[in-house]
Coordinates of N, CA, C and O in Angstrom, one line a residue:
S1 N 0.8 -1.2 0.0 CA 0.0 0.0 0.0 C 0.9 1.2 0.0 O 2.0 1.2 0.4
F2 N 0.3 2.3 -0.4 CA 1.0 3.6 -0.5 C 0.4 4.7 0.3 O -0.8 4.6 0.7
Q3 N 1.2 5.7 0.6 CA 0.7 6.8 1.4 C -0.3 7.6 0.5 O 0.1 8.0 -0.6
P4 N -1.5 7.6 0.9 CA -2.5 8.4 0.1 C -2.3 9.9 0.2 O -1.8 10.4 1.2
G5 N -2.7 10.5 -0.9 CA -2.6 12.0 -0.9 C -2.4 12.5 -2.3 O -2.4 11.7 -3.3
T6 N -2.2 13.8 -2.4 CA -2.0 14.4 -3.7 C -0.7 15.2 -3.7 O -0.3 15.8 -2.7
F7 N 0.0 15.1 -4.8 CA 1.2 15.9 -5.0 C 1.0 16.6 -6.4 O 0.2 16.2 -7.2
T8 N 1.8 17.6 -6.6 CA 1.8 18.4 -7.8 C 3.1 18.3 -8.5 O 4.2 18.6 -7.9
F9 N 3.1 18.0 -9.8 CA 4.4 17.9 -10.6 C 4.1 18.6 -11.9 O 3.2 18.3 -12.6
N10 N 5.0 19.6 -12.2 CA 4.8 20.4 -13.5 C 3.4 20.9 -13.6 O 2.8 20.9 -14.7
G11 N 2.8 21.4 -12.5 CA 1.5 22.0 -12.6 C 0.3 21.0 -12.6 O -0.8 21.4 -12.7
Q12 N 0.6 19.7 -12.5 CA -0.5 18.7 -12.6 C -0.6 18.0 -11.2 O 0.4 17.5 -10.7
D13 N -1.8 18.0 -10.7 CA -2.1 17.2 -9.5 C -2.3 15.7 -9.8 O -3.0 15.4 -10.7
I14 N -1.6 14.9 -9.0 CA -1.8 13.5 -9.1 C -2.1 12.9 -7.7 O -1.4 13.2 -6.7
T15 N -3.3 12.2 -7.6 CA -3.7 11.7 -6.3 C -3.6 10.2 -6.3 O -4.0 9.5 -7.2
I16 N -2.9 9.8 -5.2 CA -2.6 8.4 -5.0 C -3.5 7.9 -3.8 O -3.6 8.6 -2.8
T17 N -4.1 6.8 -3.9 CA -4.9 6.2 -2.8 C -4.2 5.0 -2.2 O -3.3 4.5 -2.9
A18 N -4.5 4.6 -1.0 CA -3.9 3.6 -0.4 C -4.0 2.2 -1.1 O -3.2 1.3 -1.0
N19 N -5.0 2.1 -1.9 CA -5.3 0.8 -2.6 C -4.7 0.8 -4.1 O -4.9 -0.2 -4.8
D20 N -4.0 1.9 -4.5 CA -3.5 1.9 -5.8 C -2.4 0.9 -6.0 O -1.6 0.6 -5.1
T21 N -2.4 0.3 -7.2 CA -1.3 -0.6 -7.6 C -0.2 0.2 -8.3 O -0.5 1.4 -8.7
L22 N 0.9 -0.4 -8.6 CA 1.9 0.3 -9.4 C 1.4 0.6 -10.8 O 1.6 1.7 -11.3
N23 N 0.6 -0.3 -11.4 CA 0.0 -0.1 -12.7 C -1.0 1.1 -12.6 O -1.1 1.9 -13.5
G24 N -1.7 1.2 -11.5 CA -2.7 2.3 -11.3 C -2.0 3.6 -11.2 O -2.4 4.6 -11.7
I25 N -0.9 3.6 -10.5 CA -0.1 4.9 -10.3 C 0.5 5.3 -11.6 O 0.5 6.4 -12.0
A26 N 1.0 4.3 -12.4 CA 1.6 4.6 -13.7 C 0.5 5.2 -14.6 O 0.7 6.2 -15.3
A27 N -0.7 4.6 -14.6 CA -1.8 5.2 -15.4 C -2.2 6.6 -15.0 O -2.5 7.4 -15.8
K28 N -2.1 6.9 -13.7 CA -2.4 8.3 -13.3 C -1.3 9.3 -13.8 O -1.6 10.4 -14.2
F29 N 0.0 8.8 -13.8 CA 1.0 9.7 -14.3 C 0.8 9.8 -15.8 O 0.9 10.9 -16.4
N30 N 0.5 8.7 -16.5 CA 0.3 8.8 -18.0 C -0.9 9.6 -18.4 O -0.9 10.1 -19.5
A31 N -1.9 9.7 -17.5 CA -3.1 10.5 -17.9 C -2.8 12.0 -18.0 O -3.5 12.7 -18.7
V32 N -1.7 12.4 -17.4 CA -1.3 13.8 -17.4 C 0.0 14.0 -18.1 O 0.6 15.1 -18.1
A33 N 0.5 13.0 -18.8 CA 1.8 13.0 -19.4 C 2.0 14.1 -20.5 O 3.1 14.7 -20.7
E34 N 0.9 14.5 -21.2 CA 1.0 15.6 -22.1 C 1.4 16.9 -21.5 O 2.1 17.7 -22.1
N35 N 1.0 17.1 -20.2 CA 1.3 18.3 -19.5 C 2.6 18.2 -18.7 O 3.3 19.2 -18.5
T36 N 2.9 17.0 -18.2 CA 4.1 16.9 -17.4 C 5.4 16.6 -18.2 O 6.5 16.8 -17.7
G37 N 5.2 16.0 -19.3 CA 6.3 15.6 -20.2 C 7.0 14.3 -19.8 O 8.1 14.0 -20.3
I38 N 6.4 13.5 -18.9 CA 7.0 12.2 -18.6 C 6.0 11.1 -18.7 O 4.8 11.3 -18.5
D39 N 6.5 9.9 -19.0 CA 5.7 8.7 -19.1 C 6.1 7.8 -18.0 O 7.3 7.8 -17.6
A40 N 5.2 7.0 -17.5 CA 5.5 6.0 -16.4 C 5.2 4.6 -16.9 O 4.3 4.4 -17.7
T41 N 6.1 3.7 -16.5 CA 6.0 2.3 -16.9 C 6.3 1.4 -15.7 O 7.2 1.8 -14.9
V42 N 5.6 0.3 -15.6 CA 6.0 -0.7 -14.6 C 6.9 -1.8 -15.2 O 6.5 -2.3 -16.2
I43 N 8.0 -2.0 -14.6 CA 9.0 -3.0 -15.1 C 8.9 -4.2 -14.1 O 9.0 -4.0 -12.9
A44 N 8.8 -5.4 -14.7 CA 8.9 -6.6 -13.9 C 10.3 -7.0 -13.8 O 11.0 -7.4 -14.7
I45 N 10.8 -6.9 -12.6 CA 12.2 -7.3 -12.3 C 12.3 -8.8 -12.2 O 13.3 -9.4 -12.8
D46 N 11.4 -9.4 -11.6 CA 11.2 -10.9 -11.6 C 9.8 -11.2 -11.3 O 8.9 -10.3 -11.3
A47 N 9.5 -12.4 -10.9 CA 8.1 -12.8 -10.7 C 7.4 -12.1 -9.6 O 6.1 -12.0 -9.6
T48 N 8.1 -11.6 -8.6 CA 7.5 -10.9 -7.5 C 8.0 -9.5 -7.2 O 7.5 -8.9 -6.2
H49 N 8.8 -9.0 -8.0 CA 9.4 -7.6 -7.8 C 9.2 -6.8 -9.0 O 9.5 -7.2 -10.1
Y50 N 8.6 -5.5 -8.7 CA 8.3 -4.6 -9.8 C 8.8 -3.2 -9.5 O 9.0 -2.9 -8.3
Q51 N 9.1 -2.5 -10.5 CA 9.6 -1.1 -10.3 C 8.9 -0.1 -11.2 O 8.6 -0.4 -12.3
L52 N 8.6 1.0 -10.7 CA 8.0 2.1 -11.4 C 9.1 2.9 -12.1 O 10.0 3.4 -11.4
S53 N 9.0 3.1 -13.4 CA 10.1 3.8 -14.1 C 9.4 5.0 -14.8 O 8.3 4.9 -15.4
F54 N 10.1 6.1 -14.8 CA 9.7 7.4 -15.4 C 10.7 7.8 -16.5 O 11.9 7.7 -16.3
V55 N 10.1 8.2 -17.6 CA 11.0 8.6 -18.8 C 10.4 9.8 -19.4 O 9.2 10.0 -19.6
A56 N 11.3 10.7 -19.7 CA 10.9 12.0 -20.4 C 10.4 11.7 -21.8 O 10.9 10.8 -22.5
R57 N 9.4 12.4 -22.2 CA 8.9 12.3 -23.5 C 9.8 12.9 -24.6 O 9.8 12.5 -25.7
D58 N 10.5 13.9 -24.2 CA 11.5 14.6 -25.1 C 12.9 14.0 -24.9 O 13.1 13.3 -23.9
T59 N 13.8 14.3 -25.8 CA 15.1 13.7 -25.7 C 16.1 14.8 -25.4 O 15.8 16.0 -25.5
G60 N 17.3 14.4 -25.0 CA 18.4 15.4 -24.8 C 18.4 15.9 -23.4 O 17.5 15.7 -22.6
D61 N 19.4 16.7 -23.1 CA 19.6 17.2 -21.7 C 18.6 18.3 -21.3 O 18.4 18.6 -20.1
Q62 N 17.8 18.9 -22.2 CA 16.8 19.9 -21.9 C 15.5 19.2 -21.4 O 14.6 19.8 -20.9
A63 N 15.4 17.9 -21.5 CA 14.2 17.1 -21.1 C 14.4 16.5 -19.7 O 13.6 15.8 -19.2
N64 N 15.6 16.8 -19.0 CA 15.8 16.3 -17.7 C 14.7 16.7 -16.7 O 14.2 17.8 -16.8
F65 N 14.4 15.8 -15.8 CA 13.4 16.1 -14.8 C 13.8 15.4 -13.5 O 14.5 14.5 -13.5
D66 N 13.2 15.9 -12.4 CA 13.5 15.3 -11.1 C 12.2 15.4 -10.3 O 11.7 16.5 -10.0
L67 N 11.6 14.2 -10.0 CA 10.3 14.2 -9.2 C 10.5 14.8 -7.8 O 9.5 15.2 -7.2
S68 N 11.7 14.9 -7.3 CA 11.9 15.5 -6.0 C 11.5 17.0 -6.0 O 11.3 17.5 -4.9
G69 N 11.4 17.6 -7.1 CA 10.9 19.0 -7.2 C 9.4 19.1 -7.1 O 8.9 20.2 -7.2
A70 N 8.7 18.0 -7.0 CA 7.2 18.1 -6.9 C 6.8 18.7 -5.6 O 7.5 18.5 -4.6
T71 N 5.7 19.3 -5.6 CA 5.1 19.8 -4.4 C 4.3 18.6 -3.7 O 3.4 18.1 -4.3
D72 N 4.7 18.2 -2.6 CA 4.2 17.0 -2.0 C 3.9 17.1 -0.5 O 4.6 16.5 0.3
P73 N 2.9 17.9 -0.1 CA 2.6 18.1 1.3 C 2.2 16.9 2.0 O 2.4 16.8 3.2
D74 N 1.7 15.9 1.3 CA 1.2 14.6 2.0 C 2.3 13.6 2.1 O 2.1 12.5 2.7
G75 N 3.5 13.8 1.5 CA 4.6 12.8 1.5 C 4.3 11.6 0.7 O 4.9 10.5 0.9
V76 N 3.5 11.7 -0.3 CA 3.2 10.6 -1.2 C 4.4 10.0 -1.9 O 4.6 8.8 -1.9
L77 N 5.3 10.8 -2.4 CA 6.4 10.3 -3.1 C 7.4 9.6 -2.2 O 8.2 8.8 -2.7
D78 N 7.4 9.8 -0.9 CA 8.3 9.2 0.0 C 8.2 7.7 0.0 O 9.1 6.9 0.1
D79 N 6.9 7.2 -0.2 CA 6.7 5.7 -0.2 C 6.9 5.1 -1.5 O 7.0 3.9 -1.6
L80 N 7.1 5.9 -2.6 CA 7.3 5.3 -3.9 C 8.8 4.8 -4.1 O 9.1 4.1 -5.0
G81 N 9.7 5.1 -3.2 CA 11.0 4.6 -3.3 C 11.8 5.1 -4.5 O 12.5 4.4 -5.2
L82 N 11.7 6.4 -4.8 CA 12.3 7.0 -5.9 C 13.8 7.0 -5.8 O 14.4 7.3 -4.7
S83 N 14.5 6.6 -6.9 CA 16.0 6.6 -6.8 C 16.4 7.9 -7.5 O 15.6 8.7 -8.1
A84 N 17.7 8.1 -7.5 CA 18.2 9.4 -8.2 C 17.9 9.4 -9.6 O 17.9 8.4 -10.3
P85 N 17.6 10.6 -10.2 CA 17.3 10.7 -11.6 C 18.6 10.4 -12.5 O 19.7 10.6 -12.0
V86 N 18.3 9.9 -13.7 CA 19.4 9.7 -14.7 C 19.2 10.8 -15.7 O 18.2 10.9 -16.3
D87 N 20.3 11.6 -15.8 CA 20.2 12.7 -16.7 C 20.2 12.3 -18.2 O 21.0 11.3 -18.5
G88 N 19.5 12.9 -19.0 CA 19.5 12.7 -20.5 C 20.8 13.4 -21.0 O 21.3 14.3 -20.4
T89 N 21.2 12.9 -22.2 CA 22.3 13.6 -22.9 C 21.9 13.9 -24.3 O 21.0 13.3 -24.9
N90 N 22.6 14.8 -24.9 CA 22.3 15.2 -26.3 C 23.1 14.2 -27.2 O 24.1 13.6 -26.8
A91 N 22.6 14.1 -28.4 CA 23.3 13.3 -29.4 C 24.5 14.2 -29.9 O 24.3 15.4 -30.1
M92 N 25.6 13.5 -30.1 CA 26.8 14.2 -30.6 C 27.4 13.3 -31.7 O 27.5 12.1 -31.5
F93 N 27.8 14.0 -32.7 CA 28.5 13.3 -33.8 C 29.4 14.2 -34.6 O 29.3 15.4 -34.4
R94 N 30.2 13.6 -35.4 CA 31.1 14.5 -36.2 C 30.7 14.3 -37.7 O 30.4 13.2 -38.1
L95 N 30.8 15.4 -38.4 CA 30.6 15.4 -39.9 C 31.7 16.2 -40.5 O 31.8 17.4 -40.2
N96 N 32.5 15.5 -41.3 CA 33.7 16.1 -41.9 C 34.6 16.8 -40.8 O 35.0 17.9 -41.0
G97 N 34.7 16.1 -39.7 CA 35.6 16.6 -38.6 C 35.0 17.7 -37.7 O 35.6 18.1 -36.8
V98 N 33.7 18.1 -38.0 CA 33.0 19.1 -37.2 C 32.1 18.4 -36.2 O 31.3 17.6 -36.6
Q99 N 32.3 18.7 -35.0 CA 31.5 18.1 -33.9 C 30.1 18.8 -33.9 O 30.0 20.1 -33.8
I100 N 29.0 18.0 -33.9 CA 27.7 18.6 -33.9 C 26.9 18.0 -32.7 O 27.0 16.8 -32.5
E101 N 26.1 18.8 -32.1 CA 25.3 18.3 -30.9 C 23.9 18.7 -31.2 O 23.6 19.9 -31.5
R102 N 22.9 17.8 -30.9 CA 21.5 18.0 -31.1 C 20.7 17.4 -29.9 O 21.2 16.4 -29.3
Q103 N 19.5 17.8 -29.7 CA 18.6 17.3 -28.6 C 18.1 15.9 -29.0 O 17.7 15.1 -28.2
S104 N 18.1 15.6 -30.3 CA 17.4 14.3 -30.8 C 18.4 13.5 -31.6 O 19.4 14.0 -32.1
N105 N 18.2 12.2 -31.7 CA 19.0 11.3 -32.6 C 18.5 11.4 -34.1 O 19.1 10.8 -34.9
I106 N 17.5 12.2 -34.3 CA 17.1 12.4 -35.7 C 17.4 13.9 -36.0 O 16.9 14.8 -35.4
V107 N 18.3 14.0 -36.9 CA 18.9 15.4 -37.2 C 18.6 15.7 -38.7 O 19.1 15.0 -39.6
D108 N 17.9 16.8 -38.9 CA 17.5 17.2 -40.2 C 17.9 18.6 -40.6 O 17.4 19.2 -41.5
D109 N 18.7 19.2 -39.7 CA 19.1 20.7 -40.0 C 20.5 20.9 -40.2 O 21.0 22.1 -40.0
V110 N 21.3 19.9 -40.6 CA 22.7 20.1 -40.8 C 23.0 20.3 -42.2 O 23.8 21.2 -42.6
I111 N 22.5 19.5 -43.1 CA 22.6 19.6 -44.5 C 21.2 19.7 -45.1 O 20.4 18.8 -44.8
A112 N 21.0 20.6 -46.0 CA 19.7 20.7 -46.6 C 19.2 19.4 -47.3 O 20.0 18.8 -48.0
D113 N 18.0 19.1 -47.0 CA 17.3 17.9 -47.6 C 17.9 16.5 -47.2 O 17.8 15.5 -47.9
V114 N 18.7 16.5 -46.1 CA 19.3 15.3 -45.6 C 18.9 15.1 -44.2 O 19.0 16.0 -43.4
T115 N 18.5 13.9 -43.8 CA 18.2 13.6 -42.4 C 19.1 12.4 -42.0 O 19.2 11.4 -42.6
F116 N 19.7 12.6 -40.8 CA 20.6 11.6 -40.2 C 19.8 11.0 -39.1 O 19.1 11.7 -38.3
T117 N 19.8 9.7 -39.0 CA 19.2 9.0 -37.8 C 20.3 8.3 -37.1 O 20.9 7.3 -37.6
L118 N 20.6 8.7 -35.9 CA 21.7 8.2 -35.2 C 21.2 7.0 -34.4 O 20.3 7.1 -33.5
L119 N 21.7 5.8 -34.7 CA 21.2 4.5 -34.1 C 21.9 4.0 -32.9 O 21.3 3.3 -32.1
Q120 N 23.2 4.3 -32.8 CA 24.0 3.8 -31.6 C 25.2 4.6 -31.4 O 25.7 5.3 -32.3
E121 N 25.7 4.4 -30.2 CA 27.0 5.1 -29.9 C 28.1 4.4 -30.6 O 28.1 3.1 -30.7
T122 N 29.1 5.1 -31.1 CA 30.2 4.5 -31.7 C 31.3 4.1 -30.6 O 31.3 4.6 -29.5
P123 N 32.1 3.1 -31.0 CA 33.1 2.7 -30.0 C 34.0 3.8 -29.5 O 34.4 3.8 -28.3
D124 N 34.3 4.8 -30.3 CA 35.1 5.9 -29.9 C 34.2 7.1 -29.6 O 33.9 7.9 -30.4
A125 N 33.7 7.1 -28.4 CA 32.7 8.1 -27.9 C 33.3 9.5 -28.1 O 34.5 9.7 -27.9
I126 N 32.5 10.4 -28.5 CA 32.9 11.8 -28.7 C 32.9 12.4 -27.3 O 32.0 12.3 -26.5
T127 N 34.0 13.1 -27.0 CA 34.1 13.9 -25.8 C 33.4 15.2 -25.9 O 33.6 15.9 -26.9
P128 N 32.5 15.5 -25.0 CA 31.8 16.8 -25.1 C 32.8 17.9 -25.1 O 33.8 17.9 -24.5
Y129 N 32.4 19.0 -25.9 CA 33.3 20.1 -26.0 C 33.2 21.0 -24.8 O 32.6 21.0 -23.9

């Protein structure tokens, strides 16, 4: 069971009841995801252990979020066992020796009429400038 109450994240109120399941809590986050910018998913770690995961809808370092910044007068988030956030990173690549950085892995503004889709990190990771 969870601490019942309401907290506010990115201007959206989310109310948790004592009988909510992790799937129910994820559904409540996803119901306001258009406004908060985050999606919630339940991950099955094994047959008896589950974890609630939050992911930004946008990509890159400007989409970083931290639920600890929520207004939580009822202490609802304390019972969810939130771990430290994982910061997003921007896509970085080189084109003809020029380092380029973008918020997304789909880049269509470097060369006219050309779209790059970056699929994976290369073995020689680019050092941020």
